[in-house]
Phi, psi and omega in degrees: 000128181287156179303322180295315181294322178299317180297320179299315179298321181296316180294327178292336185266021181292358174277356177300144191292153180220148172253136169230178177303320183274322191212159163271095190276171183256001182232157179209144180251160175291130182225156178273111186290346182289342182244023187278151166058073173281151177269131185249026169072009178268172181286150167258163174285134183223163174077200182272125179225146177261144173257109179267141185243135170244114178268108184257113184103193185265120174236138175289152176305323180295327178289319178297324181292326178302315181288313183295323176294324177298313181297317177299326182292338183300327182240010184284138174240010186276339183271133177269355183282129178236151359287153186240162175299320181297322177295318176300314183294331181298341178300330180297335180296336181294338177289328173286319180301320180297332178270007182062034176266141179294148181297343179296341179269359181298157183281130176238123187251148173217158178287127182254225183284153176228136179230131179252129176244082183277354181263005178051063188299336177251016181084192183250016176225107189251149173250176177299325178299319177297320181296319178297318180296320179294315179298327182293337182295336180241009188285143171200167179302150178064040176225154164245128189250123192245123176258124180244118184258143184287171186297338183259016181252125176267139177232141181309123179086349181298131179079319181283336181208348183203157177249349181183177185218145159227140184199194176216158181215150175279122179255122184276167181291348179288340181275133183299160183081348181255122191253176173065015177065020182258163172257143183232141174268113189247127175286145177219160181226143169234137174223134179255151174276114187266006190309316183256352183257316183198057181298332179291343179258320188247000178232014173295140013264021179271003174212149179298139178290153179290323182236166174086189181302134183257130175216165182297137178294153178279158176281128181290136186295334178250017175058033179214099185303315181297313183285322177294327173293322178297322179299316178302311182292319178297317179301315180297317182288329175296320178298315178298321179294319182294322188258349179209060189292329187236018175085007180224030176260234179269120173193172178226141175096203182295131182297335180279343178208064188276163171272134184236188192298325179266329180288350176289346183231057187295135176073009181255124180233344181200170178299147180087004182292146172208168185308122181092353180227119186286349181119177184276085185278165171284150180230128177290122184293339182272313185263341185078008183284145178261140182200172175220005182211142174264143177236189179289161178057032177074013182288155171232142183222157171251121184239145182288155172297152180237140179288123179271114185288345181273335181244352183055042177228162174278118185267126178241156179282330181228000000 
C-alpha cells in the first residue's frame, strides 16, 4: 500500500471510536503521540472502589454475566491464562508510577451493587440528566456508577457522536446511600447497546464499519455483537475514569473534549494494527472468535490498546 493510499484510508476511517472525558466518541484525528496526555494536577482514582451497575431496559441474564465477568476479571488473579484482563488493567498503575506514587495507591476495582430497571422508568429516550439520576440510584462514596442501556433505548448523542460517556456529578445527602449529610462528587459511566442502532459505529470490529475500508467483521468472543461492543466501550471509559475522573487528571487538548488514555490509541487492539485492521488478534480454534484477553469463568474479551505514559506508546496485550 502506498503512503498516499494509506493516508486516504486513514482519513476515511475517522469514524473509528474514541474515548474522551465526556464521551466515547466516533471520530479521531491524527495526533503526535510524543506530546500526549499531560497531567493537570487533579486527583486520580485510588484505593478500593466498587463498580455499581444500573441495567436500564431488558437484558438477558447471559448478557449481564458477560459484563459482570469482565468487571470481576479486572482484579482477578485466579486465572493462569495469559494474556489476561487483569494484566491489561495493570497498565493504569503506570499513571501513578509516573507521579512517583506508591503502587499501594493504585485503583483496585470490584463488582458492587446491581439494579435492574426493566420498566424503563424514564422512557426509552434519555438525556444526560436522566443518566445522572439513574447513576445516583446506586451512588455512594468510593464507587463508580455505571448505567448500561438496552438496545431499544435512545440516548442523546448516541450513534451520532458517541457510544458512551464518563463524567462526574455532585450527589447530595438527600440521595440514599450517601451518609453524614455531605455532598460527594461521584464518577459515573454510561454505555449503550448498539446492536440494533449503530453496530458499525460502536461495535466495530464485530460489525462492518459504516465508512472506511470494508472487511469482514470478526466473530465476537461471547457471541453477542452488542454486548462485546459494550465491553470495548466500557473498558475504554473505565480507563478514562481512572486516569481523568474529574476532568483535571491525565488528558491532552480541550478539557471539554480531551484525548485520554484509551482514545490515544483508536482502533488498535493488537500489534500490526492499521486503519481498518484491529491487529493480529488471537483466534479461538473452536468458535473462530477474535480476542486479546482472558477473563474469569473462561471468558474471552477484546480490549482496546492503552497509552503507556512511561514509554509514550500504545500498549497491547498481543
